[in-house]
Each structure stands twice: as C-alpha cells, then as structure tokens.
PDB file of C-alpha atoms in Angstrom:
ATOM      1  CA  UNK A   1     -32.936 190.456 140.589  1.00 52.00           C
ATOM      2  CA  UNK A   2     -29.360 189.766 141.678  1.00 51.00           C
ATOM      3  CA  UNK A   3     -26.533 189.811 139.158  1.00 56.00           C
ATOM      4  CA  UNK A   4     -24.556 186.652 138.438  1.00 48.00           C
ATOM      5  CA  UNK A   5     -21.770 187.655 140.812  1.00 46.00           C
ATOM      6  CA  UNK A   6     -24.259 188.453 143.554  1.00 53.00           C
ATOM      7  CA  UNK A   7     -25.687 184.938 143.366  1.00 47.00           C
ATOM      8  CA  UNK A   8     -22.741 183.743 145.446  1.00 41.00           C
ATOM      9  CA  UNK A   9     -23.404 186.206 148.252  1.00 44.00           C
ATOM     10  CA  UNK A  10     -25.521 185.524 151.319  1.00 41.00           C
ATOM     11  CA  UNK A  11     -28.574 187.637 152.038  1.00 41.00           C
ATOM     12  CA  UNK A  12     -27.329 188.055 155.576  1.00 41.00           C
ATOM     13  CA  UNK A  13     -30.717 187.389 157.172  1.00 44.00           C
ATOM     14  CA  UNK A  14     -30.606 186.375 160.855  1.00 40.00           C
ATOM     15  CA  UNK A  15     -33.020 183.471 160.323  1.00 53.00           C
ATOM     16  CA  UNK A  16     -33.144 180.929 157.464  1.00 52.00           C
ATOM     17  CA  UNK A  17     -35.948 181.281 154.935  1.00 52.00           C
ATOM     18  CA  UNK A  18     -38.599 178.575 155.127  1.00 58.00           C
ATOM     19  CA  UNK A  19     -37.325 175.216 153.868  1.00 71.00           C
ATOM     20  CA  UNK A  20     -33.875 176.353 152.714  1.00 83.00           C
ATOM     21  CA  UNK A  21     -31.232 177.599 155.137  1.00 85.00           C
ATOM     22  CA  UNK A  22     -28.381 179.823 153.980  1.00 87.00           C
ATOM     23  CA  UNK A  23     -25.967 176.936 153.468  1.00 88.00           C
ATOM     24  CA  UNK A  24     -28.485 175.112 151.272  1.00 88.00           C
ATOM     25  CA  UNK A  25     -29.183 178.218 149.213  1.00 91.00           C
ATOM     26  CA  UNK A  26     -25.490 178.888 148.752  1.00 92.00           C
ATOM     27  CA  UNK A  27     -25.018 175.323 147.465  1.00 93.00           C
ATOM     28  CA  UNK A  28     -27.803 175.839 144.938  1.00 94.00           C
ATOM     29  CA  UNK A  29     -26.299 179.161 143.835  1.00 95.00           C
ATOM     30  CA  UNK A  30     -22.950 177.482 143.246  1.00 96.00           C
ATOM     31  CA  UNK A  31     -24.682 174.932 141.009  1.00 96.00           C
ATOM     32  CA  UNK A  32     -26.397 177.777 139.147  1.00 97.00           C
ATOM     33  CA  UNK A  33     -23.081 179.550 138.532  1.00 97.00           C
ATOM     34  CA  UNK A  34     -21.595 176.350 137.148  1.00 97.00           C
ATOM     35  CA  UNK A  35     -24.678 175.839 134.975  1.00 97.00           C
ATOM     36  CA  UNK A  36     -24.348 179.370 133.581  1.00 97.00           C
ATOM     37  CA  UNK A  37     -20.714 178.641 132.722  1.00 97.00           C
ATOM     38  CA  UNK A  38     -21.731 175.388 130.987  1.00 97.00           C
ATOM     39  CA  UNK A  39     -24.932 176.255 129.047  1.00 97.00           C
ATOM     40  CA  UNK A  40     -27.310 173.345 128.676  1.00 96.00           C
ATOM     41  CA  UNK A  41     -25.323 170.942 130.853  1.00 96.00           C
ATOM     42  CA  UNK A  42     -26.966 169.158 133.780  1.00 96.00           C
ATOM     43  CA  UNK A  43     -25.387 170.218 137.055  1.00 96.00           C
ATOM     44  CA  UNK A  44     -26.184 168.055 140.113  1.00 95.00           C
ATOM     45  CA  UNK A  45     -27.190 169.629 143.403  1.00 93.00           C
ATOM     46  CA  UNK A  46     -28.473 168.419 146.742  1.00 89.00           C
ATOM     47  CA  UNK A  47     -32.223 168.677 146.236  1.00 85.00           C
ATOM     48  CA  UNK A  48     -34.097 169.428 149.460  1.00 86.00           C
ATOM     49  CA  UNK A  49     -37.605 168.529 150.501  1.00 84.00           C
ATOM     50  CA  UNK A  50     -40.125 171.201 149.558  1.00 84.00           C
ATOM     51  CA  UNK A  51     -43.758 171.768 150.625  1.00 79.00           C
ATOM     52  CA  UNK A  52     -44.870 170.536 147.186  1.00 76.00           C
ATOM     53  CA  UNK A  53     -44.628 167.149 145.538  1.00 71.00           C
ATOM     54  CA  UNK A  54     -41.615 166.459 143.343  1.00 70.00           C
ATOM     55  CA  UNK A  55     -42.691 166.903 139.751  1.00 68.00           C
ATOM     56  CA  UNK A  56     -44.850 169.908 140.602  1.00 72.00           C
ATOM     57  CA  UNK A  57     -42.063 172.471 140.631  1.00 83.00           C
ATOM     58  CA  UNK A  58     -39.882 171.623 143.646  1.00 88.00           C
ATOM     59  CA  UNK A  59     -36.695 172.188 141.635  1.00 90.00           C
ATOM     60  CA  UNK A  60     -37.784 175.560 140.298  1.00 92.00           C
ATOM     61  CA  UNK A  61     -38.928 176.562 143.787  1.00 92.00           C
ATOM     62  CA  UNK A  62     -35.495 175.767 145.232  1.00 92.00           C
ATOM     63  CA  UNK A  63     -33.812 177.799 142.489  1.00 95.00           C
ATOM     64  CA  UNK A  64     -36.123 180.751 143.038  1.00 95.00           C
ATOM     65  CA  UNK A  65     -35.773 180.707 146.828  1.00 93.00           C
ATOM     66  CA  UNK A  66     -31.989 180.576 146.434  1.00 93.00           C
ATOM     67  CA  UNK A  67     -31.692 183.688 144.248  1.00 94.00           C
ATOM     68  CA  UNK A  68     -34.628 185.843 145.357  1.00 94.00           C
ATOM     69  CA  UNK A  69     -33.979 188.846 147.583  1.00 92.00           C
ATOM     70  CA  UNK A  70     -36.152 191.334 149.473  1.00 93.00           C
ATOM     71  CA  UNK A  71     -35.872 193.844 146.605  1.00 95.00           C
ATOM     72  CA  UNK A  72     -37.324 191.429 144.043  1.00 96.00           C
ATOM     73  CA  UNK A  73     -40.857 191.281 142.655  1.00 97.00           C
ATOM     74  CA  UNK A  74     -41.955 187.695 141.986  1.00 97.00           C
ATOM     75  CA  UNK A  75     -44.468 186.360 139.492  1.00 97.00           C
ATOM     76  CA  UNK A  76     -45.422 182.657 139.372  1.00 96.00           C
ATOM     77  CA  UNK A  77     -47.478 181.129 136.568  1.00 95.00           C
ATOM     78  CA  UNK A  78     -48.802 177.624 136.033  1.00 93.00           C
ATOM     79  CA  UNK A  79     -49.150 176.852 132.314  1.00 89.00           C
ATOM     80  CA  UNK A  80     -49.662 180.563 131.713  1.00 91.00           C
ATOM     81  CA  UNK A  81     -52.224 181.034 134.484  1.00 93.00           C
ATOM     82  CA  UNK A  82     -51.555 183.303 137.471  1.00 94.00           C
ATOM     83  CA  UNK A  83     -54.716 182.252 139.305  1.00 91.00           C
ATOM     84  CA  UNK A  84     -54.235 178.481 139.591  1.00 90.00           C
ATOM     85  CA  UNK A  85     -53.939 177.045 143.097  1.00 88.00           C
ATOM     86  CA  UNK A  86     -50.357 175.943 142.475  1.00 88.00           C
ATOM     87  CA  UNK A  87     -49.277 179.360 141.161  1.00 91.00           C
ATOM     88  CA  UNK A  88     -50.939 181.296 143.963  1.00 93.00           C
ATOM     89  CA  UNK A  89     -49.571 179.049 146.712  1.00 90.00           C
ATOM     90  CA  UNK A  90     -45.995 179.154 145.421  1.00 91.00           C
ATOM     91  CA  UNK A  91     -46.130 182.911 144.805  1.00 94.00           C
ATOM     92  CA  UNK A  92     -47.343 183.466 148.368  1.00 93.00           C
ATOM     93  CA  UNK A  93     -44.683 181.138 149.797  1.00 91.00           C
ATOM     94  CA  UNK A  94     -41.851 182.888 147.938  1.00 93.00           C
ATOM     95  CA  UNK A  95     -43.073 186.394 148.773  1.00 93.00           C
ATOM     96  CA  UNK A  96     -43.608 185.555 152.454  1.00 90.00           C
ATOM     97  CA  UNK A  97     -40.320 183.774 153.065  1.00 89.00           C
ATOM     98  CA  UNK A  98     -38.190 186.233 151.075  1.00 89.00           C
ATOM     99  CA  UNK A  99     -40.124 189.266 152.342  1.00 91.00           C
ATOM    100  CA  UNK A 100     -40.431 190.537 148.783  1.00 94.00           C
ATOM    101  CA  UNK A 101     -43.286 191.825 146.647  1.00 96.00           C
ATOM    102  CA  UNK A 102     -45.413 189.705 144.327  1.00 97.00           C
ATOM    103  CA  UNK A 103     -47.244 190.504 141.117  1.00 97.00           C
ATOM    104  CA  UNK A 104     -49.252 188.971 138.292  1.00 96.00           C
ATOM    105  CA  UNK A 105     -47.886 191.466 135.742  1.00 96.00           C
ATOM    106  CA  UNK A 106     -44.990 190.239 133.622  1.00 97.00           C
ATOM    107  CA  UNK A 107     -43.638 193.748 133.047  1.00 97.00           C
ATOM    108  CA  UNK A 108     -43.412 194.410 136.802  1.00 97.00           C
ATOM    109  CA  UNK A 109     -41.644 191.205 137.838  1.00 97.00           C
ATOM    110  CA  UNK A 110     -37.904 190.810 138.364  1.00 97.00           C
ATOM    111  CA  UNK A 111     -38.199 187.019 138.687  1.00 98.00           C
ATOM    112  CA  UNK A 112     -40.760 184.949 136.777  1.00 98.00           C
ATOM    113  CA  UNK A 113     -41.120 181.326 137.866  1.00 96.00           C
ATOM    114  CA  UNK A 114     -43.078 179.301 135.363  1.00 95.00           C
ATOM    115  CA  UNK A 115     -44.463 175.827 134.973  1.00 89.00           C
ATOM    116  CA  UNK A 116     -44.720 174.866 131.295  1.00 90.00           C
ATOM    117  CA  UNK A 117     -44.818 178.316 129.650  1.00 94.00           C
ATOM    118  CA  UNK A 118     -42.554 181.167 128.647  1.00 96.00           C
ATOM    119  CA  UNK A 119     -44.416 184.445 129.251  1.00 96.00           C
ATOM    120  CA  UNK A 120     -45.982 185.796 126.092  1.00 96.00           C
ATOM    121  CA  UNK A 121     -44.665 189.302 126.819  1.00 96.00           C
ATOM    122  CA  UNK A 122     -40.898 189.239 126.108  1.00 96.00           C
ATOM    123  CA  UNK A 123     -38.758 189.613 129.215  1.00 97.00           C
ATOM    124  CA  UNK A 124     -36.106 192.314 129.543  1.00 97.00           C
ATOM    125  CA  UNK A 125     -32.403 191.814 130.216  1.00 97.00           C
ATOM    126  CA  UNK A 126     -32.904 192.747 133.888  1.00 97.00           C
ATOM    127  CA  UNK A 127     -35.454 189.981 134.440  1.00 98.00           C
ATOM    128  CA  UNK A 128     -34.919 186.311 135.269  1.00 98.00           C
ATOM    129  CA  UNK A 129     -36.949 183.316 134.096  1.00 98.00           C
ATOM    130  CA  UNK A 130     -37.014 180.118 136.193  1.00 97.00           C
ATOM    131  CA  UNK A 131     -38.553 177.009 134.639  1.00 96.00           C
ATOM    132  CA  UNK A 132     -39.580 173.697 136.155  1.00 92.00           C
ATOM    133  CA  UNK A 133     -38.097 170.602 134.497  1.00 91.00           C
ATOM    134  CA  UNK A 134     -39.511 167.180 135.415  1.00 88.00           C
ATOM    135  CA  UNK A 135     -37.219 165.306 132.965  1.00 88.00           C
ATOM    136  CA  UNK A 136     -34.043 167.281 132.173  1.00 91.00           C
ATOM    137  CA  UNK A 137     -32.252 164.524 130.208  1.00 93.00           C
ATOM    138  CA  UNK A 138     -33.663 163.551 126.769  1.00 92.00           C
ATOM    139  CA  UNK A 139     -31.297 160.556 126.606  1.00 94.00           C
ATOM    140  CA  UNK A 140     -32.044 158.996 129.988  1.00 91.00           C
ATOM    141  CA  UNK A 141     -35.372 157.540 128.879  1.00 87.00           C
ATOM    142  CA  UNK A 142     -33.885 156.343 125.580  1.00 91.00           C
ATOM    143  CA  UNK A 143     -30.651 154.925 127.014  1.00 92.00           C
ATOM    144  CA  UNK A 144     -32.362 153.055 129.834  1.00 86.00           C
ATOM    145  CA  UNK A 145     -30.220 154.268 132.720  1.00 90.00           C
ATOM    146  CA  UNK A 146     -28.456 157.400 133.944  1.00 90.00           C
ATOM    147  CA  UNK A 147     -24.905 156.041 133.584  1.00 93.00           C
ATOM    148  CA  UNK A 148     -25.310 155.200 129.900  1.00 95.00           C
ATOM    149  CA  UNK A 149     -27.002 158.538 129.220  1.00 94.00           C
ATOM    150  CA  UNK A 150     -24.162 160.407 130.954  1.00 94.00           C
ATOM    151  CA  UNK A 151     -21.581 158.551 128.860  1.00 96.00           C
ATOM    152  CA  UNK A 152     -23.435 159.425 125.660  1.00 96.00           C
ATOM    153  CA  UNK A 153     -23.559 163.097 126.650  1.00 95.00           C
ATOM    154  CA  UNK A 154     -19.833 163.056 127.441  1.00 94.00           C
ATOM    155  CA  UNK A 155     -19.075 161.599 124.009  1.00 95.00           C
ATOM    156  CA  UNK A 156     -21.448 163.976 122.259  1.00 94.00           C
ATOM    157  CA  UNK A 157     -23.334 160.961 120.927  1.00 96.00           C
ATOM    158  CA  UNK A 158     -26.940 162.041 120.319  1.00 96.00           C
ATOM    159  CA  UNK A 159     -27.810 159.159 117.994  1.00 95.00           C
ATOM    160  CA  UNK A 160     -30.701 157.891 120.102  1.00 95.00           C
ATOM    161  CA  UNK A 161     -32.357 161.325 120.131  1.00 94.00           C
ATOM    162  CA  UNK A 162     -31.960 161.670 116.359  1.00 95.00           C
ATOM    163  CA  UNK A 163     -33.335 158.168 115.880  1.00 93.00           C
ATOM    164  CA  UNK A 164     -36.402 159.082 117.927  1.00 90.00           C
ATOM    165  CA  UNK A 165     -36.919 162.156 115.714  1.00 90.00           C
ATOM    166  CA  UNK A 166     -36.592 159.970 112.607  1.00 91.00           C
ATOM    167  CA  UNK A 167     -39.163 157.483 113.904  1.00 88.00           C
ATOM    168  CA  UNK A 168     -41.539 160.343 114.694  1.00 86.00           C
ATOM    169  CA  UNK A 169     -41.265 161.554 111.104  1.00 85.00           C
ATOM    170  CA  UNK A 170     -41.611 158.132 109.490  1.00 86.00           C
ATOM    171  CA  UNK A 171     -44.349 156.681 111.690  1.00 84.00           C
ATOM    172  CA  UNK A 172     -46.343 159.705 112.779  1.00 77.00           C
ATOM    173  CA  UNK A 173     -45.404 162.537 110.452  1.00 74.00           C
ATOM    174  CA  UNK A 174     -43.452 164.427 113.114  1.00 69.00           C
ATOM    175  CA  UNK A 175     -44.471 166.372 116.177  1.00 60.00           C
ATOM    176  CA  UNK A 176     -45.038 163.313 118.370  1.00 52.00           C
ATOM    177  CA  UNK A 177     -42.878 164.666 121.188  1.00 60.00           C
ATOM    178  CA  UNK A 178     -45.264 167.564 121.832  1.00 68.00           C
ATOM    179  CA  UNK A 179     -44.178 169.541 124.882  1.00 79.00           C
ATOM    180  CA  UNK A 180     -40.556 169.486 125.952  1.00 79.00           C
ATOM    181  CA  UNK A 181     -39.054 168.886 122.503  1.00 90.00           C
ATOM    182  CA  UNK A 182     -35.252 168.460 122.924  1.00 93.00           C
ATOM    183  CA  UNK A 183     -33.007 171.307 121.834  1.00 95.00           C
ATOM    184  CA  UNK A 184     -29.367 171.817 120.917  1.00 97.00           C
ATOM    185  CA  UNK A 185     -27.591 174.532 122.893  1.00 97.00           C
ATOM    186  CA  UNK A 186     -24.776 176.371 121.110  1.00 97.00           C
ATOM    187  CA  UNK A 187     -24.725 173.604 118.518  1.00 95.00           C
ATOM    188  CA  UNK A 188     -23.168 171.080 120.893  1.00 95.00           C
ATOM    189  CA  UNK A 189     -25.197 170.257 124.019  1.00 97.00           C
ATOM    190  CA  UNK A 190     -28.447 168.278 123.934  1.00 97.00           C
ATOM    191  CA  UNK A 191     -30.882 169.631 126.526  1.00 96.00           C
ATOM    192  CA  UNK A 192     -34.408 168.795 127.603  1.00 93.00           C
ATOM    193  CA  UNK A 193     -36.140 172.093 128.402  1.00 91.00           C
ATOM    194  CA  UNK A 194     -39.167 172.395 130.619  1.00 86.00           C
ATOM    195  CA  UNK A 195     -42.185 170.720 128.978  1.00 90.00           C
ATOM    196  CA  UNK A 196     -43.124 173.988 127.367  1.00 92.00           C
ATOM    197  CA  UNK A 197     -45.366 173.723 124.287  1.00 91.00           C
ATOM    198  CA  UNK A 198     -43.840 173.643 120.775  1.00 91.00           C
ATOM    199  CA  UNK A 199     -44.827 177.309 120.402  1.00 93.00           C
ATOM    200  CA  UNK A 200     -42.277 178.268 123.086  1.00 95.00           C
ATOM    201  CA  UNK A 201     -39.336 176.106 121.957  1.00 94.00           C
ATOM    202  CA  UNK A 202     -37.967 178.518 119.295  1.00 94.00           C
ATOM    203  CA  UNK A 203     -38.431 181.425 121.717  1.00 95.00           C
ATOM    204  CA  UNK A 204     -35.568 180.095 123.864  1.00 96.00           C
ATOM    205  CA  UNK A 205     -33.099 181.255 121.230  1.00 97.00           C
ATOM    206  CA  UNK A 206     -31.072 184.450 121.778  1.00 97.00           C
ATOM    207  CA  UNK A 207     -32.988 185.635 124.831  1.00 97.00           C
ATOM    208  CA  UNK A 208     -31.606 188.832 126.429  1.00 98.00           C
ATOM    209  CA  UNK A 209     -32.035 187.423 129.948  1.00 97.00           C
ATOM    210  CA  UNK A 210     -30.812 184.277 131.735  1.00 97.00           C
ATOM    211  CA  UNK A 211     -33.034 181.216 132.045  1.00 98.00           C
ATOM    212  CA  UNK A 212     -32.618 178.804 134.969  1.00 97.00           C
ATOM    213  CA  UNK A 213     -34.047 175.278 134.938  1.00 96.00           C
ATOM    214  CA  UNK A 214     -34.666 173.348 138.158  1.00 94.00           C
ATOM    215  CA  UNK A 215     -35.321 169.593 138.306  1.00 92.00           C
ATOM    216  CA  UNK A 216     -36.021 168.719 141.925  1.00 90.00           C
ATOM    217  CA  UNK A 217     -36.847 165.039 141.505  1.00 88.00           C
ATOM    218  CA  UNK A 218     -33.613 164.284 139.599  1.00 90.00           C
ATOM    219  CA  UNK A 219     -31.604 166.948 141.490  1.00 91.00           C
ATOM    220  CA  UNK A 220     -30.329 168.806 138.438  1.00 94.00           C
ATOM    221  CA  UNK A 221     -29.921 172.478 137.536  1.00 96.00           C
ATOM    222  CA  UNK A 222     -29.453 173.785 134.001  1.00 97.00           C
ATOM    223  CA  UNK A 223     -29.076 177.297 132.659  1.00 97.00           C
ATOM    224  CA  UNK A 224     -29.045 179.397 129.523  1.00 97.00           C
ATOM    225  CA  UNK A 225     -27.030 182.613 129.821  1.00 97.00           C
ATOM    226  CA  UNK A 226     -28.231 185.593 127.802  1.00 97.00           C
ATOM    227  CA  UNK A 227     -28.050 185.261 124.006  1.00 97.00           C
ATOM    228  CA  UNK A 228     -27.509 181.507 124.012  1.00 98.00           C
ATOM    229  CA  UNK A 229     -27.956 179.805 120.649  1.00 98.00           C
ATOM    230  CA  UNK A 230     -30.855 177.344 121.024  1.00 97.00           C
ATOM    231  CA  UNK A 231     -32.365 175.272 118.217  1.00 96.00           C
ATOM    232  CA  UNK A 232     -35.007 172.511 118.336  1.00 94.00           C
ATOM    233  CA  UNK A 233     -33.706 169.099 117.339  1.00 93.00           C
ATOM    234  CA  UNK A 234     -34.959 168.658 113.760  1.00 91.00           C
ATOM    235  CA  UNK A 235     -33.816 167.627 110.307  1.00 91.00           C
ATOM    236  CA  UNK A 236     -32.915 170.205 107.664  1.00 90.00           C
ATOM    237  CA  UNK A 237     -35.560 168.886 105.268  1.00 89.00           C
ATOM    238  CA  UNK A 238     -38.114 168.411 108.066  1.00 88.00           C
ATOM    239  CA  UNK A 239     -38.153 171.711 109.980  1.00 88.00           C
ATOM    240  CA  UNK A 240     -39.639 172.020 113.425  1.00 89.00           C
ATOM    241  CA  UNK A 241     -43.294 172.980 113.068  1.00 85.00           C
ATOM    242  CA  UNK A 242     -45.396 174.989 115.494  1.00 87.00           C
ATOM    243  CA  UNK A 243     -49.073 173.966 115.544  1.00 83.00           C
ATOM    244  CA  UNK A 244     -51.561 176.815 115.447  1.00 84.00           C
ATOM    245  CA  UNK A 245     -55.116 176.927 116.777  1.00 82.00           C
ATOM    246  CA  UNK A 246     -56.186 178.655 113.569  1.00 88.00           C
ATOM    247  CA  UNK A 247     -58.684 180.864 115.392  1.00 93.00           C
ATOM    248  CA  UNK A 248     -58.289 184.088 117.340  1.00 95.00           C
ATOM    249  CA  UNK A 249     -58.372 184.291 121.122  1.00 95.00           C
ATOM    250  CA  UNK A 250     -61.965 184.713 122.275  1.00 94.00           C
ATOM    251  CA  UNK A 251     -60.833 187.220 124.875  1.00 93.00           C
ATOM    252  CA  UNK A 252     -58.391 189.563 123.111  1.00 95.00           C
ATOM    253  CA  UNK A 253     -58.609 188.466 119.448  1.00 95.00           C
ATOM    254  CA  UNK A 254     -54.886 187.671 119.319  1.00 95.00           C
ATOM    255  CA  UNK A 255     -53.782 185.489 116.413  1.00 94.00           C
ATOM    256  CA  UNK A 256     -50.113 185.364 117.399  1.00 93.00           C
ATOM    257  CA  UNK A 257     -50.190 184.027 120.972  1.00 95.00           C
ATOM    258  CA  UNK A 258     -50.255 180.420 122.142  1.00 94.00           C
ATOM    259  CA  UNK A 259     -53.946 179.578 122.411  1.00 94.00           C
ATOM    260  CA  UNK A 260     -55.600 176.632 124.167  1.00 92.00           C
ATOM    261  CA  UNK A 261     -59.155 175.349 123.971  1.00 92.00           C
ATOM    262  CA  UNK A 262     -61.360 176.277 126.897  1.00 90.00           C
ATOM    263  CA  UNK A 263     -62.563 173.423 129.104  1.00 85.00           C
ATOM    264  CA  UNK A 264     -65.461 175.590 130.295  1.00 86.00           C
ATOM    265  CA  UNK A 265     -66.577 176.709 126.858  1.00 89.00           C
ATOM    266  CA  UNK A 266     -65.540 173.958 124.412  1.00 90.00           C
ATOM    267  CA  UNK A 267     -64.969 175.205 120.905  1.00 90.00           C
ATOM    268  CA  UNK A 268     -63.515 178.550 122.054  1.00 94.00           C
ATOM    269  CA  UNK A 269     -59.805 179.262 122.210  1.00 95.00           C
ATOM    270  CA  UNK A 270     -58.052 181.568 124.650  1.00 95.00           C
ATOM    271  CA  UNK A 271     -54.519 182.833 125.275  1.00 95.00           C
ATOM    272  CA  UNK A 272     -52.887 180.486 127.770  1.00 94.00           C
ATOM    273  CA  UNK A 273     -50.953 183.458 129.186  1.00 96.00           C
ATOM    274  CA  UNK A 274     -53.647 185.223 131.201  1.00 94.00           C
ATOM    275  CA  UNK A 275     -51.591 188.356 131.843  1.00 96.00           C
ATOM    276  CA  UNK A 276     -50.960 188.802 128.111  1.00 96.00           C
ATOM    277  CA  UNK A 277     -54.676 188.386 127.390  1.00 95.00           C
ATOM    278  CA  UNK A 278     -55.663 190.842 130.133  1.00 94.00           C
ATOM    279  CA  UNK A 279     -53.013 193.314 128.932  1.00 92.00           C
ATOM    280  CA  UNK A 280     -54.611 193.330 125.487  1.00 89.00           C
ATOM    281  CA  UNK A 281     -58.081 193.930 126.874  1.00 82.00           C
ATOM    282  CA  UNK A 282     -57.490 196.294 129.818  1.00 68.00           C
ATOM    283  CA  UNK A 283     -58.038 199.986 129.031  1.00 64.00           C
ATOM    284  CA  UNK A 284     -54.954 201.909 127.951  1.00 58.00           C
ATOM    285  CA  UNK A 285     -54.044 204.756 130.312  1.00 51.00           C
TER     286      UNK A 285
END
C-alpha cells in the first residue's frame, strides 16, 4: 500500500487503467489527501462511471483503483463474504487493471475493499481499508436538501440527528437506525459511515490504519486517519448497544464475532466474515 505522500504520485504506466485514466486517479487522490487532513468531512470529487451500478460500490472502487499499485495485494469482501459475485468481480477487475495480486486472506492483503463490514481480523498499520458509502451525510435525509445539510454541518448544528436518536429511544427503545449508525469524529464532525452493522461501529475508534470512504452516487470521499477518535451518536444515559446473536457460530464456535442467520439452514448462525470463520477452522501449521 502506498503511503499518504505517495498517493499524489502517478504510477507512471504507459496506458490508463480500465475506467480511470491517470488524470482522474490523481483528482481522486487529491480528494483523499484533503479528506485525511479533515477527518470525517465530506470532500467532493468528480465521480466517474464505473462498470457497476451506483450504490453497489462505485465510489469505493474509484478510491481503490486510484491508490492501488502493482505491489499491492487486494482483498474485496461483500458483507463479509469473499465468494459473492460482486466481491469476486470487483476483486478480479482491480487485480487485472492494476496488475497486482489478489487474496481472500485478510492477513495477506495490503488493501481491503469492503461493502458493509469491517474485517473481523484486526488490520495492521501497513494495511488500508476502503469502505463503500451509499449515504455519507446523516443530515441530508433529515434536512430535506443538500444545501441546508451543508449549512448545518458548517455551523456544527447536529440537532436533527440528536432528535432522531431521541425519537428512536422514546418510540422504539433505541437501535432503530440499524446499520450505518451516525458517528462523531474527534468530538466535532458528524459522519455517516458505510452501512456497517452496529457490531462494527465502535471498532472504527482508534484504528492503527487509515480508512477511506467512497460514495460514488453522491460524489463524496471521506477518511479517518490512523487513531481517529470515533464514537457512535448516543446519549450518556442511553449507551449505544450492540445486538448479539446469543449463539455460537455453527462453523467455528465463535461467540465474539458478528454472526448472521443462515438463509440455507434457518436457525443456525454463522460468522459473516468468511475468512475469519475459515481461519478458526483451518488446521494450524
């Protein structure tokens, strides 16, 4: 994975990679650098057309293609699964166009692109996590339009988001937001992370590696530099709760991972991160 300063450099390839030429990639890298300097803020960029529908990871794909190099090893997961059609197709596209290696092992990857999950195995400081974000602004839906939401962000006015949290507590007992719960970055910036499950929200705090967020449909890039302070939006007397399946994974017996109910075998629960589950069950060398 390239360092932050190397993000501004060109790969120097004689031909452009796939759907992004060198000028386009350099523009995305500039947005990423600005996002790293302003943690949690939404940085606009010129979102290009990708070979996938917007909302299915086009923003994250543009970010990955802009920072990946031939020395990288790329892993792509779709809600924790390496074998889904979306994950396999994007992994193949990235590896082919960047002429780099690909893997399904978290520990081997230098860049992990993910749709709706943070890998269960903690990433190292020399790894990069890229997340897809369909809706990067928690206030845009509440404010009604982008201009009003931008003004509220500029004024640091998060009243509408707090009001939504209050209504969730009063009317539904909390937890109504489910995936993509809004967070506060460094105690000041309201950010809408990728629609990761509640289990992953607290895991964004104090990570040793950078996290890049790409929203292709709304043409926004966000970033968390290493060791950013991230907290879920919640009241002091109503802490953010993480739902638990209450049963062990049927594959590896884990009681600490994020588990989802199987659609093939209803009533059984499995780790959503397939690599983590396989790592716990594969023979130790």
